[in-house]
PDB file of C-alpha atoms and ligand atoms in Angstrom:
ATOM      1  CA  UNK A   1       2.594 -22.336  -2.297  1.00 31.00           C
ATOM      2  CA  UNK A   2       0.294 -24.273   0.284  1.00 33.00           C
ATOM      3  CA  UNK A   3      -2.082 -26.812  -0.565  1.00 32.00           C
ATOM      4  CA  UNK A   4      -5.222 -25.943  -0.286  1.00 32.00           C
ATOM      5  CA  UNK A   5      -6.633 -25.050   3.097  1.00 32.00           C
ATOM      6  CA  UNK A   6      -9.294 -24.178   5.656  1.00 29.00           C
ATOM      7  CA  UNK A   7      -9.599 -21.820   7.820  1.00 28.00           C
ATOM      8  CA  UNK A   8     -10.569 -22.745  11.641  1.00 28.00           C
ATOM      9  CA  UNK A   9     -10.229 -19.004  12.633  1.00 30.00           C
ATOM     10  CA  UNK A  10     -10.925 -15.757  10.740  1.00 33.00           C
ATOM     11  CA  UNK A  11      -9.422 -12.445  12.039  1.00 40.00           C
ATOM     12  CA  UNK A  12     -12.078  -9.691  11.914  1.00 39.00           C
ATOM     13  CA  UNK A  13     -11.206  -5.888  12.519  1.00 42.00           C
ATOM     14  CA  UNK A  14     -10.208  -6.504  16.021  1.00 41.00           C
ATOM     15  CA  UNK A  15      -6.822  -6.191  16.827  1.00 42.00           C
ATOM     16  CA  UNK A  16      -5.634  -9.860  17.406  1.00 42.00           C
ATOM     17  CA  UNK A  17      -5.850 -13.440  15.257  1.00 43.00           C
ATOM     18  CA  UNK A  18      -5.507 -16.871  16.243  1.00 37.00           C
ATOM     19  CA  UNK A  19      -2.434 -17.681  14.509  1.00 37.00           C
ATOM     20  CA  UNK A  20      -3.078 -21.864  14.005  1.00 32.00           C
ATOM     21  CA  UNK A  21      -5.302 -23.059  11.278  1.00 30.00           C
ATOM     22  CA  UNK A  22      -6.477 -26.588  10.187  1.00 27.00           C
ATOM     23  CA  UNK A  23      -4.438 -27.646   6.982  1.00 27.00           C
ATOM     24  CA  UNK A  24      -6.474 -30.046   5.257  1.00 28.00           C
ATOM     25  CA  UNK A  25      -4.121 -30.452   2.523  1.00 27.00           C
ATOM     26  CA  UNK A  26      -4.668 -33.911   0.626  1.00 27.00           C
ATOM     27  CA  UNK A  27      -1.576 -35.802   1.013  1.00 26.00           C
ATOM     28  CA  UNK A  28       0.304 -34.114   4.013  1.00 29.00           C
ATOM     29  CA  UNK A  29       2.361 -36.171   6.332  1.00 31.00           C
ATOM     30  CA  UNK A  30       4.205 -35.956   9.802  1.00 32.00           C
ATOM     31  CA  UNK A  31       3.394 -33.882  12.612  1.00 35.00           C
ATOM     32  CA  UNK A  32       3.206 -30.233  11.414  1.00 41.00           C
ATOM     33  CA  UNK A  33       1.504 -30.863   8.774  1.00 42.00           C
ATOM     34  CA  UNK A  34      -2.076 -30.029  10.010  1.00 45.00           C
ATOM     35  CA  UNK A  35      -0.977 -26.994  11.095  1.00 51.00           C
ATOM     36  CA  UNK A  36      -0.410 -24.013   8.753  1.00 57.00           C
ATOM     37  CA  UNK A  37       0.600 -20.492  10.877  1.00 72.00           C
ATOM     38  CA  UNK A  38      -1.558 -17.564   9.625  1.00 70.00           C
ATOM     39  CA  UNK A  39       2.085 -15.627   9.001  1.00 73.00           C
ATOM     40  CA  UNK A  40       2.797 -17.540   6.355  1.00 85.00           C
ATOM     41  CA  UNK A  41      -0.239 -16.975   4.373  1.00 94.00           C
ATOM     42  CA  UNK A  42       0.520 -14.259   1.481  1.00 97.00           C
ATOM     43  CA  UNK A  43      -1.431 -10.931   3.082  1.00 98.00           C
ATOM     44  CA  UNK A  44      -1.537  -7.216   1.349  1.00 98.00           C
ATOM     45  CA  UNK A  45      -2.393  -4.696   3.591  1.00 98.00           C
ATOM     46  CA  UNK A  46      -3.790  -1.444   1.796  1.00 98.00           C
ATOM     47  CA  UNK A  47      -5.233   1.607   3.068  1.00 99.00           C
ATOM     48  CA  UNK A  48      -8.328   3.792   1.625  1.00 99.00           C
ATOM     49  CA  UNK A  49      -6.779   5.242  -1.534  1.00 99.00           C
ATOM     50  CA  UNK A  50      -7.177   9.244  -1.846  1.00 98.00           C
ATOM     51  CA  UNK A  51     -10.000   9.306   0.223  1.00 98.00           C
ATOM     52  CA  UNK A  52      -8.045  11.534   2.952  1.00 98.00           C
ATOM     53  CA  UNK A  53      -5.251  14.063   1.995  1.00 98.00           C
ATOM     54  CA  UNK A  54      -6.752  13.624  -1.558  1.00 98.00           C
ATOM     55  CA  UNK A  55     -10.449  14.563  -0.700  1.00 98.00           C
ATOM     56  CA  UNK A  56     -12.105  11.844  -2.871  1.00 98.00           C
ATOM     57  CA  UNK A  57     -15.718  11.302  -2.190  1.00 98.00           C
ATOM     58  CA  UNK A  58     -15.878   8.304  -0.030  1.00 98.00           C
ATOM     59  CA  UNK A  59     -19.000   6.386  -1.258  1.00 98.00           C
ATOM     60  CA  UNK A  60     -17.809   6.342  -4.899  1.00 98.00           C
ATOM     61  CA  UNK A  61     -14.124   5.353  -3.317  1.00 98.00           C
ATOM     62  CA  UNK A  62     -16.113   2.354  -1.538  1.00 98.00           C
ATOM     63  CA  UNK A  63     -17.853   0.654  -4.261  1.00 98.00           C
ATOM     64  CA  UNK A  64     -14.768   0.703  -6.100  1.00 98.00           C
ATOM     65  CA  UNK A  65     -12.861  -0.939  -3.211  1.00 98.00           C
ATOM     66  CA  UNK A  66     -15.784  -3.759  -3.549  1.00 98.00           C
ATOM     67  CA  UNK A  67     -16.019  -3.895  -6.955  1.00 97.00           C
ATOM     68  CA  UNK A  68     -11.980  -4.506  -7.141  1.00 98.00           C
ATOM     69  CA  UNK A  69     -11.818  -6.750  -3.945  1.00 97.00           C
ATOM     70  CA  UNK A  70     -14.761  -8.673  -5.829  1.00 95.00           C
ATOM     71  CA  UNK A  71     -12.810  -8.611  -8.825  1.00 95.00           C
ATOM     72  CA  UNK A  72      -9.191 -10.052  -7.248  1.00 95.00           C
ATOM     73  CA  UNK A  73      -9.841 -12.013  -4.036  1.00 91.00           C
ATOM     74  CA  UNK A  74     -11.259 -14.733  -5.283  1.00 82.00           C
ATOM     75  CA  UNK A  75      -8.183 -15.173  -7.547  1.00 87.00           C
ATOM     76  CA  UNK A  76      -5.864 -15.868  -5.175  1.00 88.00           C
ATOM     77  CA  UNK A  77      -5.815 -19.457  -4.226  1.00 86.00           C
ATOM     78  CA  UNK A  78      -3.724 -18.690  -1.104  1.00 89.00           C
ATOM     79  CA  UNK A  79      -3.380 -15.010  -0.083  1.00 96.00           C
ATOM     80  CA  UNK A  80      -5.680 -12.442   1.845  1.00 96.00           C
ATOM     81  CA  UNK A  81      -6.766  -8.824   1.383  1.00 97.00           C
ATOM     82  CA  UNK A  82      -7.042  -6.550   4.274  1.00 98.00           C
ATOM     83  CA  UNK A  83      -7.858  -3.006   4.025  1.00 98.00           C
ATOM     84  CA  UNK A  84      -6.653  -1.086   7.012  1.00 98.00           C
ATOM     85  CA  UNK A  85      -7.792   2.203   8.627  1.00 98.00           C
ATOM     86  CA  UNK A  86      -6.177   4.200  11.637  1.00 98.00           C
ATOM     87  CA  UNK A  87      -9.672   4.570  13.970  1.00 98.00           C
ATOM     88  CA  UNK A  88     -12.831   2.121  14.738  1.00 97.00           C
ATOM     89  CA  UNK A  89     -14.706   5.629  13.648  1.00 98.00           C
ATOM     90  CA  UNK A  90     -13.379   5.409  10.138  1.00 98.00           C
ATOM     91  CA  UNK A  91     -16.068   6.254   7.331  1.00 98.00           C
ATOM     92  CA  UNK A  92     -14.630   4.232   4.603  1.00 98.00           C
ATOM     93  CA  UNK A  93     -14.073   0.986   6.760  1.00 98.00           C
ATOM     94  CA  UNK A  94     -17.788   1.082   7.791  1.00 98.00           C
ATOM     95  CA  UNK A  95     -19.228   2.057   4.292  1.00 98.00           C
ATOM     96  CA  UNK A  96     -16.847  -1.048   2.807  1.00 98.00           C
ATOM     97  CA  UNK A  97     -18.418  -3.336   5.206  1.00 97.00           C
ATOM     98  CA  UNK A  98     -21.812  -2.191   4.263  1.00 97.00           C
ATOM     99  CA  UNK A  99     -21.103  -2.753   1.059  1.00 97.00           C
ATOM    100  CA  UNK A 100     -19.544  -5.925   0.796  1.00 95.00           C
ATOM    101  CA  UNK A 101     -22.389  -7.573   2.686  1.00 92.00           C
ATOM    102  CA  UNK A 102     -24.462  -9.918   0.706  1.00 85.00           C
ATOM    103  CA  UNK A 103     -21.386 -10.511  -2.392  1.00 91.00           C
ATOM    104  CA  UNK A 104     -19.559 -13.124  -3.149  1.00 87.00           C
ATOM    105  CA  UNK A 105     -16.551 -12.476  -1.488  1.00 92.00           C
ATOM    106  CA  UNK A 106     -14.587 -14.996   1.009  1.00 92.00           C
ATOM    107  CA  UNK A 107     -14.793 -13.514   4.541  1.00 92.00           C
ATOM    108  CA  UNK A 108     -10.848 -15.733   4.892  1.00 91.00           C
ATOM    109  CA  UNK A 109      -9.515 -13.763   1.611  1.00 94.00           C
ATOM    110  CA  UNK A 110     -10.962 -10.097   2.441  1.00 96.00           C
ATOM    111  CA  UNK A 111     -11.407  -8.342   5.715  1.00 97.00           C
ATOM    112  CA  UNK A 112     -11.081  -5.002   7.696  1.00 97.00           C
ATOM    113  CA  UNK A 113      -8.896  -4.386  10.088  1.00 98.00           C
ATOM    114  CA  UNK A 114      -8.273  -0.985  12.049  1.00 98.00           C
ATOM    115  CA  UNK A 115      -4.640  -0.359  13.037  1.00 98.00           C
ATOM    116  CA  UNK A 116      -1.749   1.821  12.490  1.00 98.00           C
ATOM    117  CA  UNK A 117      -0.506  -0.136   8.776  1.00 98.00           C
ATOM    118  CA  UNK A 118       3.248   0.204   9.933  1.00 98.00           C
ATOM    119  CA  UNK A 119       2.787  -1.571  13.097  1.00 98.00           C
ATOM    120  CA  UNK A 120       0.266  -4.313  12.367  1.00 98.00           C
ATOM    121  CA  UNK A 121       2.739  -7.384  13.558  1.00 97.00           C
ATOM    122  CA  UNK A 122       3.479  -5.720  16.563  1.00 97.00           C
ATOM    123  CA  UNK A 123       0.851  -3.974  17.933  1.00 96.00           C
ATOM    124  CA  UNK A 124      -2.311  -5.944  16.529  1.00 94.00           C
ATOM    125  CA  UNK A 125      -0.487  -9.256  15.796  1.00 95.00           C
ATOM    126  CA  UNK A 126      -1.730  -9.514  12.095  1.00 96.00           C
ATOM    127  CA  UNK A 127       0.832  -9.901   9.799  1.00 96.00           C
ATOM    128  CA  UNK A 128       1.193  -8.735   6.604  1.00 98.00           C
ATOM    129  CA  UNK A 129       4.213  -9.647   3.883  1.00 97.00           C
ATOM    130  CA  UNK A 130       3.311  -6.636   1.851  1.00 98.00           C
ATOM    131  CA  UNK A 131       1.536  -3.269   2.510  1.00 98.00           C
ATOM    132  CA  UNK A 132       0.459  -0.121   0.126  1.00 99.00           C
ATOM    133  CA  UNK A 133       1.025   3.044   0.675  1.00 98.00           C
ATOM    134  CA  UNK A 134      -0.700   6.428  -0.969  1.00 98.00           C
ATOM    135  CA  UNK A 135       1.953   7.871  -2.259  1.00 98.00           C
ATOM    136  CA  UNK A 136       2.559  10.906  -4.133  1.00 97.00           C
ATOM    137  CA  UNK A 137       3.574  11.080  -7.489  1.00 96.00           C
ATOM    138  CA  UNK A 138       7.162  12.227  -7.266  1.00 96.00           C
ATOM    139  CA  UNK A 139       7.545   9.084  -4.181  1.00 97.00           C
ATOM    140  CA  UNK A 140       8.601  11.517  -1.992  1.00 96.00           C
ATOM    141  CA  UNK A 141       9.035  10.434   1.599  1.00 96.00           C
ATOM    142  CA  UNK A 142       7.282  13.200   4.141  1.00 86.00           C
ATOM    143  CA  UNK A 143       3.748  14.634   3.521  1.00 89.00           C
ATOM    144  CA  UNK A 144       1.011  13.770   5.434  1.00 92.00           C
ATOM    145  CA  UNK A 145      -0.835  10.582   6.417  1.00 98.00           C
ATOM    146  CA  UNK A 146       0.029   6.863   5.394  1.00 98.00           C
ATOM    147  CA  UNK A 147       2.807   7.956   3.283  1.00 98.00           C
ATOM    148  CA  UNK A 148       4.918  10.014   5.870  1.00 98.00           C
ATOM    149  CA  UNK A 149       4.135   7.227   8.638  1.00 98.00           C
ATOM    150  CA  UNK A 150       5.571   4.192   6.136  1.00 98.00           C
ATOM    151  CA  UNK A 151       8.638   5.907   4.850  1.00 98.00           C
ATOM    152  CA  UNK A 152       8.769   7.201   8.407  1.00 98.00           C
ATOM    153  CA  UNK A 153       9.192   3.611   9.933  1.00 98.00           C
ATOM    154  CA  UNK A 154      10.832   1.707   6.727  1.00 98.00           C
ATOM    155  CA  UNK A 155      13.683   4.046   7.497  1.00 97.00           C
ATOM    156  CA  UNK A 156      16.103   5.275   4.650  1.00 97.00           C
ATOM    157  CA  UNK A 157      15.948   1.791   3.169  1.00 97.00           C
ATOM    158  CA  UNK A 158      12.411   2.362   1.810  1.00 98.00           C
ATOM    159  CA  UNK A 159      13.607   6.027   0.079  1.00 97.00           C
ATOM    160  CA  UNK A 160      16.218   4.427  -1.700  1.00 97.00           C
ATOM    161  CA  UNK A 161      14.955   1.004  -2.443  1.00 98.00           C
ATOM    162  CA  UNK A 162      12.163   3.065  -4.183  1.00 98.00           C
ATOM    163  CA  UNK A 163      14.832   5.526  -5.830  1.00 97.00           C
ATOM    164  CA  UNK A 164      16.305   2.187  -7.463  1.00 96.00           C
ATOM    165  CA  UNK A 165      12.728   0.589  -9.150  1.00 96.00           C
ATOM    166  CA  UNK A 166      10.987   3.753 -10.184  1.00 97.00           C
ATOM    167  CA  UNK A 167      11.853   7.650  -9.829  1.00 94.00           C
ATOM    168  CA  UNK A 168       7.796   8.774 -10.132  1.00 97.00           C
ATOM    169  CA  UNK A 169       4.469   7.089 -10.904  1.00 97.00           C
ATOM    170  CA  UNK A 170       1.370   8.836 -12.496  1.00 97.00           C
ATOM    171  CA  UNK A 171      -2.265   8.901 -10.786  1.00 98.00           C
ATOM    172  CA  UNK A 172      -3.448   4.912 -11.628  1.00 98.00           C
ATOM    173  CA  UNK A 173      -0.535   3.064 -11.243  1.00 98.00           C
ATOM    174  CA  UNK A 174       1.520   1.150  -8.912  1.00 98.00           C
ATOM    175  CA  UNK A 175       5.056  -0.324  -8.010  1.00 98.00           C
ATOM    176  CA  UNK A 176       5.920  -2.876  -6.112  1.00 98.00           C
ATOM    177  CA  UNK A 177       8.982  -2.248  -4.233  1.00 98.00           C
ATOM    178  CA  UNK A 178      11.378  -5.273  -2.247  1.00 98.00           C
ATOM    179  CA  UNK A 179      12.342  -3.627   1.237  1.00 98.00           C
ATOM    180  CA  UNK A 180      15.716  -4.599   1.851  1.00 97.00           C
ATOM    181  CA  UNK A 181      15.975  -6.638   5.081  1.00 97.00           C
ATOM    182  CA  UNK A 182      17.407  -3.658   7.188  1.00 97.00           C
ATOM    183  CA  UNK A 183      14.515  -2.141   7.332  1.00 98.00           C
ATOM    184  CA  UNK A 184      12.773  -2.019  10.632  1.00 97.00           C
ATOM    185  CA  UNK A 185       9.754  -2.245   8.636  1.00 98.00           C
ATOM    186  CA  UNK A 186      11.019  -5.602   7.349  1.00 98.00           C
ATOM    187  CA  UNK A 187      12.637  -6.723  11.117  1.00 97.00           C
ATOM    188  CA  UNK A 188       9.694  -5.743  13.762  1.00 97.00           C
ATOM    189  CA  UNK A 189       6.673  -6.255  11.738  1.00 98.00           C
ATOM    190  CA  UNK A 190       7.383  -8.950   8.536  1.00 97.00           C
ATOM    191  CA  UNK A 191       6.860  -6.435   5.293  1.00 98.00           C
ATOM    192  CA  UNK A 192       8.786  -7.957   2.871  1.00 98.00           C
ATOM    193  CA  UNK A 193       7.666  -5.348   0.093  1.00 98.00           C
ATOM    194  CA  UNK A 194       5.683  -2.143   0.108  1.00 98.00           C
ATOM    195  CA  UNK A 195       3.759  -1.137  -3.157  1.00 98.00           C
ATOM    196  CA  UNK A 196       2.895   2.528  -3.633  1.00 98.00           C
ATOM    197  CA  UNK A 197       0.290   3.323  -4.994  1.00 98.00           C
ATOM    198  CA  UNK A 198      -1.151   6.669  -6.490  1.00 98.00           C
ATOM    199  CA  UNK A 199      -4.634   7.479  -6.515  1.00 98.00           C
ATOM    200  CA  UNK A 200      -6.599  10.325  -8.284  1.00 98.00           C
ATOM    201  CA  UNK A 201      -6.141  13.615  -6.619  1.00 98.00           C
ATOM    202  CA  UNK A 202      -9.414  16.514  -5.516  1.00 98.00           C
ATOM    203  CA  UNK A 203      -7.688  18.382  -3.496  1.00 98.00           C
ATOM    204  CA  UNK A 204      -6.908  21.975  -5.561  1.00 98.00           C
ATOM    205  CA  UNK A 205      -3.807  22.229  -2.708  1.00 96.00           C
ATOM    206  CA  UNK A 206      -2.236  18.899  -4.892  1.00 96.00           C
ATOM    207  CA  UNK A 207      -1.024  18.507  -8.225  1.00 94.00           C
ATOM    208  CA  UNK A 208      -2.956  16.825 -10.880  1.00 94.00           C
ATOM    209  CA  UNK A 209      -6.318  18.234  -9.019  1.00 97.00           C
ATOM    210  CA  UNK A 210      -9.044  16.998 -11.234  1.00 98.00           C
ATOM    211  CA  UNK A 211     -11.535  19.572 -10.325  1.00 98.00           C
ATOM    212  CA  UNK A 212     -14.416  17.489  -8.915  1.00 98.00           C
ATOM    213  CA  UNK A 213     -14.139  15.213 -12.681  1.00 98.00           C
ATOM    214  CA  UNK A 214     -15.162  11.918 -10.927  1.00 98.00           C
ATOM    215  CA  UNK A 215     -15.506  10.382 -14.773  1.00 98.00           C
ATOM    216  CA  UNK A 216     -12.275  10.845 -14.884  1.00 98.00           C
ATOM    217  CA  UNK A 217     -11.218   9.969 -10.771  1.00 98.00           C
ATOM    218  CA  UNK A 218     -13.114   6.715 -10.481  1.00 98.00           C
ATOM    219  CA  UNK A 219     -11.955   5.343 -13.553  1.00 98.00           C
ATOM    220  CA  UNK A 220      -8.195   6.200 -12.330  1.00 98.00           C
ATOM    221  CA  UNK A 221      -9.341   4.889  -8.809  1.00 98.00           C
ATOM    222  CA  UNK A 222     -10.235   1.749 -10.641  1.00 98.00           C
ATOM    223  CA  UNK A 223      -7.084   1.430 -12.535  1.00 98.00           C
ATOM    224  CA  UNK A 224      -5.053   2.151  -9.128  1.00 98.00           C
ATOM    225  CA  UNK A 225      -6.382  -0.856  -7.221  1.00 98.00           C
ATOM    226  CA  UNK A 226      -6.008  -3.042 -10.461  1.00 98.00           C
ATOM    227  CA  UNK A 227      -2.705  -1.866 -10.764  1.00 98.00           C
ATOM    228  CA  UNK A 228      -2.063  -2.455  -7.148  1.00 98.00           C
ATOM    229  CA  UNK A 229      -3.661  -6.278  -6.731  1.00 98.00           C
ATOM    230  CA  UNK A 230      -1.702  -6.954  -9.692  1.00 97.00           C
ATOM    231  CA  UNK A 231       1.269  -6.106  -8.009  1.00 98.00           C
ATOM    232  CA  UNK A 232       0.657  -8.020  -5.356  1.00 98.00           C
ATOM    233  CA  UNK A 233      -0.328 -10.946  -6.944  1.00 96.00           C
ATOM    234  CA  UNK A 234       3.399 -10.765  -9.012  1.00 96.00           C
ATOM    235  CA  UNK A 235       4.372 -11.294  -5.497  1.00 96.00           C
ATOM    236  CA  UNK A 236       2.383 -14.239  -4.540  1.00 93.00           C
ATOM    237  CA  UNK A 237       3.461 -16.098  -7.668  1.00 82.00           C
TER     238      UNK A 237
HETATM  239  N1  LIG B 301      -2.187   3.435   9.055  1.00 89.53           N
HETATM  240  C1  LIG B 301      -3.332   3.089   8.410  1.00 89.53           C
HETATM  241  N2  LIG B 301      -4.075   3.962   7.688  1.00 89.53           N
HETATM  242  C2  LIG B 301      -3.646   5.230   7.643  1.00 89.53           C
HETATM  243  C3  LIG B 301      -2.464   5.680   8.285  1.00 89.53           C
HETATM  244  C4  LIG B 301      -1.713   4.712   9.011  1.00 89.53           C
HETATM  245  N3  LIG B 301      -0.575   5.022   9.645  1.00 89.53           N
HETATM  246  N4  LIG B 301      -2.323   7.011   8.036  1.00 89.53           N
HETATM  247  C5  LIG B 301      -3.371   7.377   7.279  1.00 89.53           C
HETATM  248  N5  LIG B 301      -4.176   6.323   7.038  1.00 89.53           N
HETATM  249  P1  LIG B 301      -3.823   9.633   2.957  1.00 89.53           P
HETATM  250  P2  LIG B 301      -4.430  10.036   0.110  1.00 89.53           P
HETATM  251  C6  LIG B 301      -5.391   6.262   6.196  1.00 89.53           C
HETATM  252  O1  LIG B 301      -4.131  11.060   3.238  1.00 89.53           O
HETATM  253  O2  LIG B 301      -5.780  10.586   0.437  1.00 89.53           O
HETATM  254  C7  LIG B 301       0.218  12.130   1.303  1.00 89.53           C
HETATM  255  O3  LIG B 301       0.738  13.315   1.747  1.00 89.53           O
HETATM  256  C8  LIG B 301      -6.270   7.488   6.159  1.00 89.53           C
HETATM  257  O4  LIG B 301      -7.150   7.539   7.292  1.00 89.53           O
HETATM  258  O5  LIG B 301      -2.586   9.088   3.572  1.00 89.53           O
HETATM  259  O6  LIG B 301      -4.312   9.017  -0.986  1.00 89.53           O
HETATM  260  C9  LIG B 301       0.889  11.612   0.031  1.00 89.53           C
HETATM  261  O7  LIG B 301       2.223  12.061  -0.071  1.00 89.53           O
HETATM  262  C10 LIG B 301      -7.009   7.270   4.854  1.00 89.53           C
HETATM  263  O8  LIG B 301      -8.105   6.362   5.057  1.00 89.53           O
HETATM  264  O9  LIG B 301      -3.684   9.360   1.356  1.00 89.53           O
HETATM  265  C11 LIG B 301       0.024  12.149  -1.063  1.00 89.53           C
HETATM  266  O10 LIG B 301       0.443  13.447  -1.471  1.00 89.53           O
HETATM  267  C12 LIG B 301      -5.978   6.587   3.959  1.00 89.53           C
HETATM  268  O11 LIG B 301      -4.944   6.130   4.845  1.00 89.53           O
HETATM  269  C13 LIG B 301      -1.343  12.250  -0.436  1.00 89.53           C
HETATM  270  O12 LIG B 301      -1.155  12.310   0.969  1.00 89.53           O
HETATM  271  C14 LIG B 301      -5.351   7.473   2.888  1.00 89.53           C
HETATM  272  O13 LIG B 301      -5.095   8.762   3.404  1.00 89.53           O
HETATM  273  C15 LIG B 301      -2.202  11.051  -0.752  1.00 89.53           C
HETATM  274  O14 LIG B 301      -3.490  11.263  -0.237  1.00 89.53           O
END
């Protein structure tokens, strides 16, 4: 853990950061110690659960994004929130940002970015120790979307890895899997871990299809972010 800090630079949903802050830890000594690298700052990189492949309504999926970034980012002490989307076009990045306006929430802990989630060291310079994906609930590499693209570049590491913590996960929760150091995943862009995460499914071509029941699809939207913050935060510990 760092002491506490301030922020001279914030990265916004561009695609670079300045990676020096100002540490103005109490106490520090010698001649790195006002200078803290944005790397090493805890960072969980998550894209839009099941609003895609999944079909859920994207307003409802975007105040429960805010209420659950409201919720978590203040907790950590330390650690940063980014929700990540493939194109500057993206529906649920701008409706987030719409949204968020006016809360409480620390522009340093929680911020957009838009970027391809398995290649956000390398390509956009922001990097990120852990990122979700939207998995499926047998964790079954292939598919569409964010899913196919992380197992895709984590390599066989991140199928078997998973195989090891958890054979399937029901629509809500979320597991936190280590990616073993082989991984190109781990070697080109930082990810230490990757937590899957599955969201509640509309689409009638997917199992578990809740037929349009948002009672039932928000509150297990709700539960998956909980479940995946959580996660990450039994990482930053
Ligand atoms: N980088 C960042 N964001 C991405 C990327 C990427 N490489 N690819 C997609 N997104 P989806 P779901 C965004 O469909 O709706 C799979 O087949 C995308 O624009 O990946 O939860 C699984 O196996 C959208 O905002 O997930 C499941 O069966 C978000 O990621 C099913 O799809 C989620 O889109 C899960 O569907």
């Amino acid at each position: 853990c760092k002491d506490k800090q301030t922020f001279s630079s914030i990265p916004d949903n561009d695609n670079s950061e300045t990676k020096e802050v100002e540490n103005q830890a109490v106490g520090s000594v010698g001649s790195h110690a006002n200078q803290v690298s944005l790397d090493d700052i805890p960072t969980l990189a998550f894209p839009s659960i099941s609003t895609s492949d999944f079909q859920f309504n994207h307003e409802k999926a975007a105040d429960i994004i805010v209420e659950k970034v409201a919720e978590f980012s203040n907790k950590f002490r330390n650690a940063r929130l980014v929700l990540v989307d493939l194109s500057h076009k993206s529906k649920i990045l701008s409706l987030v940002k719409a949204k968020i306006a006016g809360k409480n929430i620390d522009a340093q802990k929680f911020f957009t970015h838009v970027g391809d989630i398995t290649h956000l060291y390398s390509r956009g310079g922001l990097r990120c120790n852990v990122i979700a994906n939207a998995a499926n609930w047998r964790l079954n590499p292939g598919g569409g979307g964010v899913n196919a693209a992380i197992f895709n570049a984590a390599g066989p590491e991140l199928e078997s890895a998973t195989k090891e913590k958890v054979q399937s996960l029901s629509p809500g929760n979320a597991a936190v899997v280590p990616l073993p150091s082989s991984s190109p995943l781990f070697t080109r862009e930082g990810v230490t871990h990757v937590i899957h995460v599955v969201g509640p499914n509309m689409n009638p071509q997917r199992p578990n299809c809740l037929n349009n029941d948002y009672n039932k699809g928000c509150k297990i939207l709700q539960d998956a972010y909980t479940s995946l913050f959580e996660g990450f935060a039994s990482i930053v510990r």
